[in-house]
Coordinates of C-alpha atoms and ligand atoms in Angstrom, one line a residue:
M224 CA 200.4 46.1 166.8
K225 CA 199.6 49.5 165.6
I226 CA 201.2 52.1 167.9
S227 CA 201.5 55.9 168.0
V228 CA 204.3 57.8 169.8
I229 CA 203.5 61.4 170.8
G230 CA 206.7 63.4 171.1
C231 CA 209.8 62.5 169.0
G232 CA 212.7 63.9 171.0
Y233 CA 215.5 61.6 172.4
L234 CA 213.0 59.4 174.1
G235 CA 210.1 59.3 171.6
A236 CA 212.1 59.0 168.4
V237 CA 214.1 56.1 169.8
H238 CA 211.0 54.5 171.2
A239 CA 209.1 54.8 167.9
A240 CA 212.1 53.4 165.9
S241 CA 212.7 50.6 168.4
M242 CA 209.0 49.6 168.4
A243 CA 209.1 49.4 164.6
K244 CA 212.3 47.3 164.9
L245 CA 210.3 44.9 167.2
G246 CA 207.8 44.4 164.3
H247 CA 205.1 46.9 165.3
E248 CA 203.5 49.5 162.9
V249 CA 204.4 52.9 164.3
V250 CA 203.4 56.5 163.7
G251 CA 205.5 59.1 165.5
I252 CA 203.9 62.5 166.1
D253 CA 205.7 65.8 166.9
V254 CA 204.8 69.5 166.6
D255 CA 208.3 70.3 165.1
A256 CA 207.9 70.0 161.3
G257 CA 211.7 70.1 160.8
K258 CA 212.2 67.1 163.2
V259 CA 209.4 65.2 161.5
A260 CA 210.8 65.8 158.0
A261 CA 214.3 64.7 159.1
L262 CA 212.9 61.5 160.7
N263 CA 210.8 60.7 157.6
A264 CA 214.0 61.1 155.5
G265 CA 215.7 58.6 157.9
T266 CA 218.0 61.3 159.5
P267 CA 218.1 61.2 163.3
P268 CA 217.7 64.9 164.5
F269 CA 220.3 64.1 167.2
Y270 CA 223.4 61.9 167.6
E271 CA 222.5 58.5 168.8
P272 CA 224.6 55.4 167.8
G273 CA 222.5 52.8 165.9
L274 CA 219.4 55.0 165.5
R275 CA 220.0 55.7 161.8
A276 CA 220.2 52.0 160.9
V277 CA 217.0 51.2 162.8
L278 CA 215.2 54.1 161.1
A279 CA 216.4 53.0 157.7
A280 CA 215.4 49.3 158.2
A281 CA 211.9 50.4 159.5
R282 CA 211.4 52.8 156.6
K283 CA 212.3 50.0 154.2
R284 CA 209.7 47.8 155.7
G285 CA 207.2 50.7 155.6
S286 CA 206.4 50.2 159.3
L287 CA 207.4 53.6 160.5
T288 CA 206.2 57.1 159.6
F289 CA 206.3 60.5 161.3
S290 CA 203.7 63.3 161.1
T291 CA 202.9 66.6 162.6
D292 CA 199.2 65.8 162.4
I293 CA 197.8 64.2 165.6
A294 CA 194.9 62.9 163.6
D295 CA 197.4 60.4 162.1
V296 CA 197.2 58.4 165.3
A297 CA 193.9 57.0 163.9
G298 CA 194.0 53.2 163.8
A299 CA 196.6 52.9 166.5
V300 CA 195.5 50.9 169.6
V301 CA 198.3 52.0 171.9
H302 CA 199.5 55.5 172.2
F303 CA 202.8 56.3 174.0
V304 CA 203.3 59.8 175.4
A305 CA 207.0 60.5 175.3
V306 CA 207.2 64.3 175.5
G307 CA 209.7 66.2 177.7
T308 CA 209.2 67.4 181.3
P309 CA 212.0 70.0 181.6
Q310 CA 212.7 72.1 184.7
R311 CA 210.3 75.0 185.0
K312 CA 211.8 78.4 184.4
D313 CA 210.5 79.9 187.6
S314 CA 211.3 77.0 190.0
D315 CA 212.9 73.5 190.4
A316 CA 209.6 71.7 189.7
A317 CA 208.9 69.8 186.5
D318 CA 207.1 71.6 183.7
L319 CA 204.2 69.4 182.8
H320 CA 202.7 71.6 180.1
Y321 CA 204.0 69.4 177.2
V322 CA 202.4 66.3 178.8
D323 CA 199.1 68.1 179.4
A324 CA 199.1 69.4 175.8
A325 CA 199.8 66.0 174.4
F326 CA 196.9 64.4 176.3
E327 CA 194.6 67.2 175.3
A328 CA 195.5 66.8 171.6
L329 CA 195.2 63.1 171.8
L330 CA 191.8 62.8 173.6
P331 CA 189.6 63.6 170.6
H332 CA 191.3 60.9 168.5
L333 CA 191.0 58.1 171.0
R334 CA 188.5 55.2 170.6
S335 CA 187.0 53.0 173.1
G336 CA 189.5 50.3 174.1
D337 CA 192.6 52.3 173.3
L338 CA 195.5 52.3 175.7
V339 CA 197.5 55.5 176.5
V340 CA 200.9 54.8 177.9
G341 CA 202.9 57.6 179.7
K342 CA 206.6 57.3 179.3
S343 CA 207.6 60.8 180.4
T344 CA 209.2 61.4 183.8
V345 CA 206.5 63.0 185.9
P346 CA 205.9 63.8 189.6
V347 CA 203.8 61.3 191.5
G348 CA 200.1 61.9 191.1
T349 CA 200.3 62.9 187.4
A350 CA 199.1 59.6 186.1
S351 CA 196.0 59.4 188.5
R352 CA 195.1 62.9 187.4
L353 CA 195.4 62.1 183.7
D354 CA 193.6 58.8 184.2
L355 CA 190.5 60.7 185.5
L356 CA 190.7 63.0 182.5
L357 CA 191.0 60.1 180.1
R358 CA 188.2 58.1 181.5
S359 CA 185.8 61.1 181.6
A360 CA 186.5 61.7 177.9
V361 CA 186.7 58.1 176.6
P362 CA 185.1 55.7 179.1
E363 CA 186.6 52.5 177.8
A364 CA 190.1 53.9 177.2
S365 CA 192.8 53.0 179.7
L366 CA 196.0 54.5 181.0
A367 CA 199.3 52.9 182.0
W368 CA 202.6 54.5 183.2
N369 CA 205.6 52.7 181.8
P370 CA 208.8 54.6 182.8
E371 CA 211.8 54.5 180.5
F372 CA 215.3 53.9 181.7
L373 CA 217.3 54.3 178.5
R374 CA 220.7 56.0 178.6
E375 CA 221.7 58.3 175.8
G376 CA 224.4 56.7 173.7
F377 CA 222.8 53.3 174.3
A378 CA 219.2 54.3 173.7
V379 CA 218.2 51.8 171.0
K380 CA 219.8 48.8 172.9
D381 CA 218.2 49.9 176.2
T382 CA 214.8 50.2 174.5
V383 CA 214.8 47.0 172.6
A384 CA 216.4 45.0 175.4
P385 CA 215.6 46.8 178.7
D386 CA 216.9 45.4 182.0
R387 CA 213.4 45.6 183.5
L388 CA 209.9 46.6 182.5
V389 CA 207.7 48.5 184.9
Y390 CA 204.0 48.8 184.2
G391 CA 202.0 51.3 186.4
V392 CA 198.3 50.4 185.9
P393 CA 195.0 51.0 187.6
G394 CA 193.1 48.3 189.3
G395 CA 190.4 46.1 187.7
N396 CA 189.7 45.4 184.1
H397 CA 191.4 48.5 182.8
G398 CA 194.6 47.4 184.5
D399 CA 194.3 43.8 183.2
R400 CA 193.8 45.0 179.6
A401 CA 196.7 47.4 179.9
V402 CA 199.0 44.6 181.1
A403 CA 197.9 42.4 178.3
L404 CA 198.6 45.0 175.6
L405 CA 201.9 46.0 177.1
D406 CA 202.9 42.3 177.3
E407 CA 202.1 42.0 173.6
I408 CA 204.2 45.0 172.7
Y409 CA 207.2 43.8 174.8
A410 CA 206.8 40.1 173.9
N411 CA 210.4 40.0 172.7
A412 CA 211.9 41.2 176.0
L413 CA 209.5 39.1 178.0
A414 CA 210.5 36.0 176.0
R415 CA 214.1 36.7 177.2
K416 CA 212.8 36.6 180.8
T417 CA 213.2 40.4 181.3
P418 CA 211.9 41.1 184.8
R419 CA 208.4 42.7 184.6
L420 CA 206.9 44.5 187.6
V421 CA 203.2 45.4 187.6
V422 CA 202.6 48.2 190.1
D423 CA 200.3 51.1 190.8
F424 CA 200.6 54.5 189.2
A425 CA 202.4 56.1 192.1
T426 CA 205.0 53.4 192.4
A427 CA 205.7 53.5 188.7
E428 CA 206.2 57.3 188.7
L429 CA 208.4 57.0 191.8
V430 CA 210.5 54.2 190.4
K431 CA 211.8 56.5 187.7
V432 CA 212.7 59.4 189.8
A433 CA 214.1 57.2 192.6
A434 CA 216.4 55.4 190.1
N435 CA 217.8 58.7 188.7
A436 CA 218.1 60.1 192.3
F437 CA 220.1 57.0 193.3
L438 CA 222.4 57.2 190.3
A439 CA 223.0 61.0 190.9
T440 CA 223.7 60.2 194.6
K441 CA 226.2 57.6 193.7
I442 CA 228.1 60.0 191.4
S443 CA 228.0 62.8 194.0
F444 CA 229.1 60.3 196.7
I445 CA 232.3 59.6 194.8
N446 CA 232.8 63.2 194.0
A447 CA 232.5 64.1 197.7
M448 CA 235.1 61.4 198.4
A449 CA 237.3 63.2 195.7
E450 CA 237.1 66.4 197.7
V451 CA 238.1 64.5 200.9
A452 CA 240.9 62.7 198.9
E453 CA 242.2 66.1 197.8
A454 CA 242.4 67.2 201.4
T455 CA 244.1 64.1 202.6
G456 CA 246.4 63.1 199.7
A457 CA 244.4 59.9 198.9
D458 CA 243.6 58.8 195.4
V459 CA 239.8 58.7 194.6
T460 CA 240.1 56.4 191.6
L461 CA 241.9 53.7 193.7
L462 CA 239.3 54.3 196.4
A463 CA 236.5 53.7 193.9
D464 CA 238.1 50.5 192.6
A465 CA 238.6 49.2 196.2
I466 CA 235.0 49.9 197.4
G467 CA 233.6 48.9 194.0
Y468 CA 234.8 45.3 194.5
D469 CA 232.2 45.0 197.3
R470 CA 229.3 43.7 195.3
R471 CA 226.8 45.5 197.5
I472 CA 228.4 48.7 196.3
G473 CA 229.5 47.9 192.8
R474 CA 232.0 49.9 190.7
K475 CA 229.5 51.3 188.2
F476 CA 228.6 55.0 188.5
L477 CA 231.6 55.6 190.7
N478 CA 233.6 57.5 188.1
S479 CA 234.7 60.7 189.7
G480 CA 235.5 63.9 187.9
L481 CA 233.4 66.7 186.6
G482 CA 230.1 65.2 187.6
F483 CA 226.7 64.7 186.0
G484 CA 224.8 66.8 183.5
G485 CA 222.3 66.2 180.7
G486 CA 218.6 66.5 180.3
C487 CA 217.7 64.0 183.1
L488 CA 219.6 63.6 186.3
P489 CA 220.0 67.3 187.2
K490 CA 216.4 68.3 186.5
D491 CA 215.0 65.1 187.9
I492 CA 216.6 65.4 191.4
R493 CA 215.5 69.0 191.6
A494 CA 211.9 68.2 190.5
F495 CA 211.8 65.3 193.0
R496 CA 212.9 67.5 195.8
A497 CA 210.4 70.2 194.9
H498 CA 207.6 67.7 194.7
A499 CA 208.5 66.0 198.0
E500 CA 208.3 69.4 199.7
E501 CA 204.8 69.9 198.3
L502 CA 203.9 66.5 199.6
G503 CA 205.2 67.4 203.1
V504 CA 208.1 64.9 202.9
G505 CA 210.8 67.4 201.9
D506 CA 213.1 66.2 204.7
S507 CA 213.1 62.7 203.3
V508 CA 214.9 63.8 200.1
A509 CA 216.6 67.0 201.4
F510 CA 219.9 65.2 200.8
L511 CA 219.3 65.6 197.1
G512 CA 220.0 69.3 197.6
E513 CA 223.5 68.3 198.8
V514 CA 223.8 65.8 195.9
D515 CA 223.1 68.7 193.5
A516 CA 225.5 71.0 195.4
I517 CA 228.4 68.5 195.4
N518 CA 227.8 68.0 191.7
L519 CA 227.9 71.7 190.9
R520 CA 231.1 72.1 193.0
C521 CA 232.9 69.7 190.6
R522 CA 232.6 72.5 188.0
D523 CA 234.1 75.1 190.4
R524 CA 236.9 72.7 191.4
M525 CA 237.7 72.2 187.7
V526 CA 237.9 75.9 187.1
D527 CA 240.1 76.3 190.3
L528 CA 242.4 73.5 189.0
T529 CA 242.8 75.4 185.7
F530 CA 243.6 78.6 187.5
D531 CA 246.1 76.7 189.5
A532 CA 247.7 75.0 186.5
L533 CA 248.1 78.5 184.9
G534 CA 249.7 80.1 187.9
G535 CA 246.6 81.7 189.3
D536 CA 245.7 84.0 186.3
V537 CA 244.0 82.7 183.2
R538 CA 243.7 86.1 181.5
G539 CA 245.0 85.8 177.9
K540 CA 246.0 82.2 178.4
R541 CA 245.0 79.6 175.8
V542 CA 242.9 76.8 177.2
A543 CA 242.1 73.8 175.0
I544 CA 239.0 71.8 175.9
L545 CA 238.5 68.2 174.6
G546 CA 234.8 67.2 174.9
L547 CA 231.7 69.3 175.4
A548 CA 228.8 66.8 175.4
F549 CA 227.5 65.9 178.8
K550 CA 228.8 62.4 178.2
P551 CA 230.4 60.4 175.4
K552 CA 228.4 59.0 172.5
S553 CA 226.0 62.0 172.7
D554 CA 225.7 65.4 171.1
D555 CA 223.6 66.6 174.1
V556 CA 224.9 69.7 175.8
R557 CA 221.9 70.3 178.1
D558 CA 223.5 71.2 181.5
A559 CA 226.8 69.9 180.2
P560 CA 229.5 70.4 182.9
A561 CA 232.1 71.0 180.1
L562 CA 230.2 73.9 178.7
A563 CA 229.8 75.4 182.1
V564 CA 233.6 75.2 182.7
A565 CA 234.3 76.7 179.2
A566 CA 231.9 79.6 179.9
R567 CA 233.5 80.4 183.3
L568 CA 237.0 80.3 182.0
M569 CA 236.0 82.6 179.1
A570 CA 234.3 85.0 181.5
A571 CA 237.6 85.0 183.5
G572 CA 239.5 86.1 180.4
A573 CA 240.9 82.9 179.1
I574 CA 241.1 82.2 175.3
V575 CA 239.2 78.9 175.2
V576 CA 239.3 76.7 172.1
A577 CA 237.1 73.6 172.3
T578 CA 236.3 70.5 170.3
D579 CA 234.0 67.5 170.5
P580 CA 233.4 64.6 168.1
A581 CA 229.6 65.1 168.0
A582 CA 228.5 68.2 169.9
L583 CA 229.9 71.1 168.0
E584 CA 226.6 72.1 166.5
T585 CA 224.6 71.8 169.7
A586 CA 227.4 73.7 171.7
R587 CA 227.4 76.5 169.1
L588 CA 223.7 77.1 169.8
V589 CA 224.1 77.3 173.6
L590 CA 227.5 79.2 173.7
P591 CA 228.0 80.9 170.4
E592 CA 231.0 82.9 171.6
L593 CA 233.0 79.8 172.3
Q594 CA 235.7 79.1 169.7
L595 CA 235.0 75.6 168.2
V596 CA 237.3 73.6 166.1
A597 CA 237.0 70.2 164.4
S598 CA 239.8 68.3 165.9
A599 CA 241.8 67.8 169.1
G600 CA 245.0 68.6 167.1
E601 CA 243.6 72.0 166.2
A602 CA 242.2 72.7 169.7
V603 CA 245.5 72.1 171.5
T604 CA 247.8 74.0 169.1
G605 CA 249.5 76.7 171.2
A606 CA 247.6 75.8 174.3
D607 CA 248.9 76.7 177.8
V608 CA 246.8 73.9 179.3
V609 CA 244.6 71.1 177.9
L610 CA 241.4 70.1 179.7
L611 CA 239.8 66.7 179.0
L612 CA 236.2 67.2 180.0
T613 CA 234.2 64.4 178.2
E614 CA 235.7 61.0 178.1
W615 CA 235.1 60.2 174.4
K616 CA 237.0 57.0 173.5
E617 CA 239.1 59.0 170.9
Y618 CA 240.4 61.2 173.7
R619 CA 241.0 58.4 176.2
H620 CA 243.2 56.7 173.7
L621 CA 245.1 59.8 172.6
A622 CA 248.9 59.4 172.5
P623 CA 250.6 62.4 174.1
S624 CA 252.7 62.7 171.0
A625 CA 249.5 63.6 169.1
L626 CA 249.2 66.8 171.1
D627 CA 252.8 67.9 170.7
T628 CA 251.8 71.3 169.2
V629 CA 250.8 72.6 172.7
A630 CA 252.7 75.6 174.1
S631 CA 252.9 73.9 177.5
R632 CA 252.7 70.1 178.3
S633 CA 250.0 70.4 180.9
I634 CA 246.9 68.3 180.9
L635 CA 243.9 68.3 183.4
D636 CA 241.9 65.1 183.3
G637 CA 238.4 66.1 184.2
R638 CA 237.1 62.5 184.0
N639 CA 240.0 60.5 185.6
C640 CA 240.2 58.5 182.4
L641 CA 243.7 59.0 181.1
P642 CA 246.6 56.7 181.9
R643 CA 248.6 59.0 184.1
E644 CA 251.9 57.2 183.9
V645 CA 251.8 57.4 180.1
W646 CA 251.3 61.1 180.1
E647 CA 253.9 61.8 182.9
G648 CA 256.3 59.4 181.1
A649 CA 256.0 61.6 178.0
G650 CA 257.0 64.7 180.0
W651 CA 253.5 66.1 180.6
R652 CA 252.3 67.6 183.9
Y653 CA 249.2 65.5 184.6
R654 CA 246.6 66.7 187.2
S655 CA 243.0 65.6 187.9
L656 CA 240.3 66.0 190.5
G657 CA 240.6 63.8 193.6
R658 CA 244.1 62.5 193.0
P659 CA 247.4 63.7 194.5
Ligands
LIG53 C1 220.1 58.8 182.8 C2 219.9 57.4 183.5 O1 221.1 56.7 183.5 C3 218.9 56.6 182.6 O2 218.6 55.4 183.2 C4 217.6 57.4 182.5 O3 216.7 56.7 181.7 C5 217.9 58.7 181.8 O4 218.8 59.5 182.6 C6 216.6 59.5 181.7 O5 216.0 59.9 182.8 O6 216.0 59.6 180.6 P1 221.6 59.7 180.8 O7 221.2 61.1 181.2 O8 221.6 59.3 179.4 O9 220.7 58.6 181.6 O10 223.1 59.5 181.3 P2 223.9 58.7 182.3 O11 224.6 57.6 181.7 O12 223.1 58.4 183.5 O13 225.0 59.8 182.8 C7 224.6 61.0 183.4 C8 225.7 61.9 183.7 O14 226.5 61.3 184.8 C9 226.7 62.1 182.6 O15 227.0 63.5 182.6 C10 227.9 61.3 183.0 O16 229.1 61.9 182.5 C11 227.8 61.4 184.5 N1 228.5 60.2 185.2 C12 228.0 59.0 185.0 C13 229.6 60.4 186.0 O17 230.0 61.6 186.2 N2 230.2 59.4 186.7 C14 229.7 58.1 186.5 O18 230.3 57.2 187.1 C15 228.6 57.9 185.6

């Protein structure tokens, strides 16, 4: 099928490439000429394992192009809108202006029978509003809302083989046609019996924010338990293992430490809360304010632990940070807990030297005054304390002897991911959040 994808950020670029991988003919549209040029040259504009290979294969087949000209959607039958919905600068609500701009730009190029598919994370009610707009401009065009659940670091896999498909569609013929077209696009996944839920617009929009709110709550739950563990002498990692064996609870997303960041969970729970208040059901999700607060406290606790490890005064002390990205396998530093900790320690007078396998460039743009080095070995040389803040595999598997150039053998495990006995056995002082 001929498909267009409007917006080629993390979501759109991966979606465009993955749709081409599934055999469709795809054009990706973005207003950023640099991004379009990079994608056309087969270079992902961000770090995402597997994306380069998918881009290369699609380019070889000639089934994937990128353009800054919206008129190039001509000929496509299905148009995915995958632009960002960041947090507004003046409030917690979602900023919908990229979504509105994408629809406005797309409308003049739509033909009767085309299907527009929203993938962006939006407040409930957005799809109905856009559906009216679409139908008044192009009567026989239809809208569907098809939320995306991909995780950065596994984005291609999650798009090509999702764990479920959710189609939000209007009633009647428009809905039937939308379902038929989406089934054709996702034929591969459906053949593997991927669960497919056909729902109304509001449910589809809510599924996405509810899923992210649940994940954020699960992480904050275990980090709240970490606070209690600290006050009681319990070990939060053993607690997580023990409750995680209960299949109703499950061990996933119970990794305690520095908490969640990134371009999705933090802004989505805030936007959800803001929108619920507008709808008069603010009380129903007021707990998300607490989820946010617990999460932000993790950063304070990490800073406090560093102060403690350095005898209460960080001024002039050398702090090595391993990991800056908001999670491993990503170069994304949007709302990254590690960068927040680095900034606070610098503001308190510490000499902070940081490294990351993928996020040096992105971190430099956000915190230019942070001293960045290429390797863990360089970062820790002369350090008074080492902070592991993103659990990249290469850090989890570090041998203590690899960091022997430190000034003081003191390591703070911000992700509860190091084998404590190995580090203590090698003469290191090991400390982490939520463990005695
Ligand atoms: C999240 C959701 O997991 C995806 O399903 C969703 O599609 C995506 O947002 C989105 O809305 O686009 P992502 O932001 O890529 O995906 O990252 P996650 O894997 O969810 O991790 C989020 C944060 O939680 C990271 O900072 C990670 O370090 C932290 N985390 C995760 C924990 O602190 N503990 C855990 O046990 C798991």
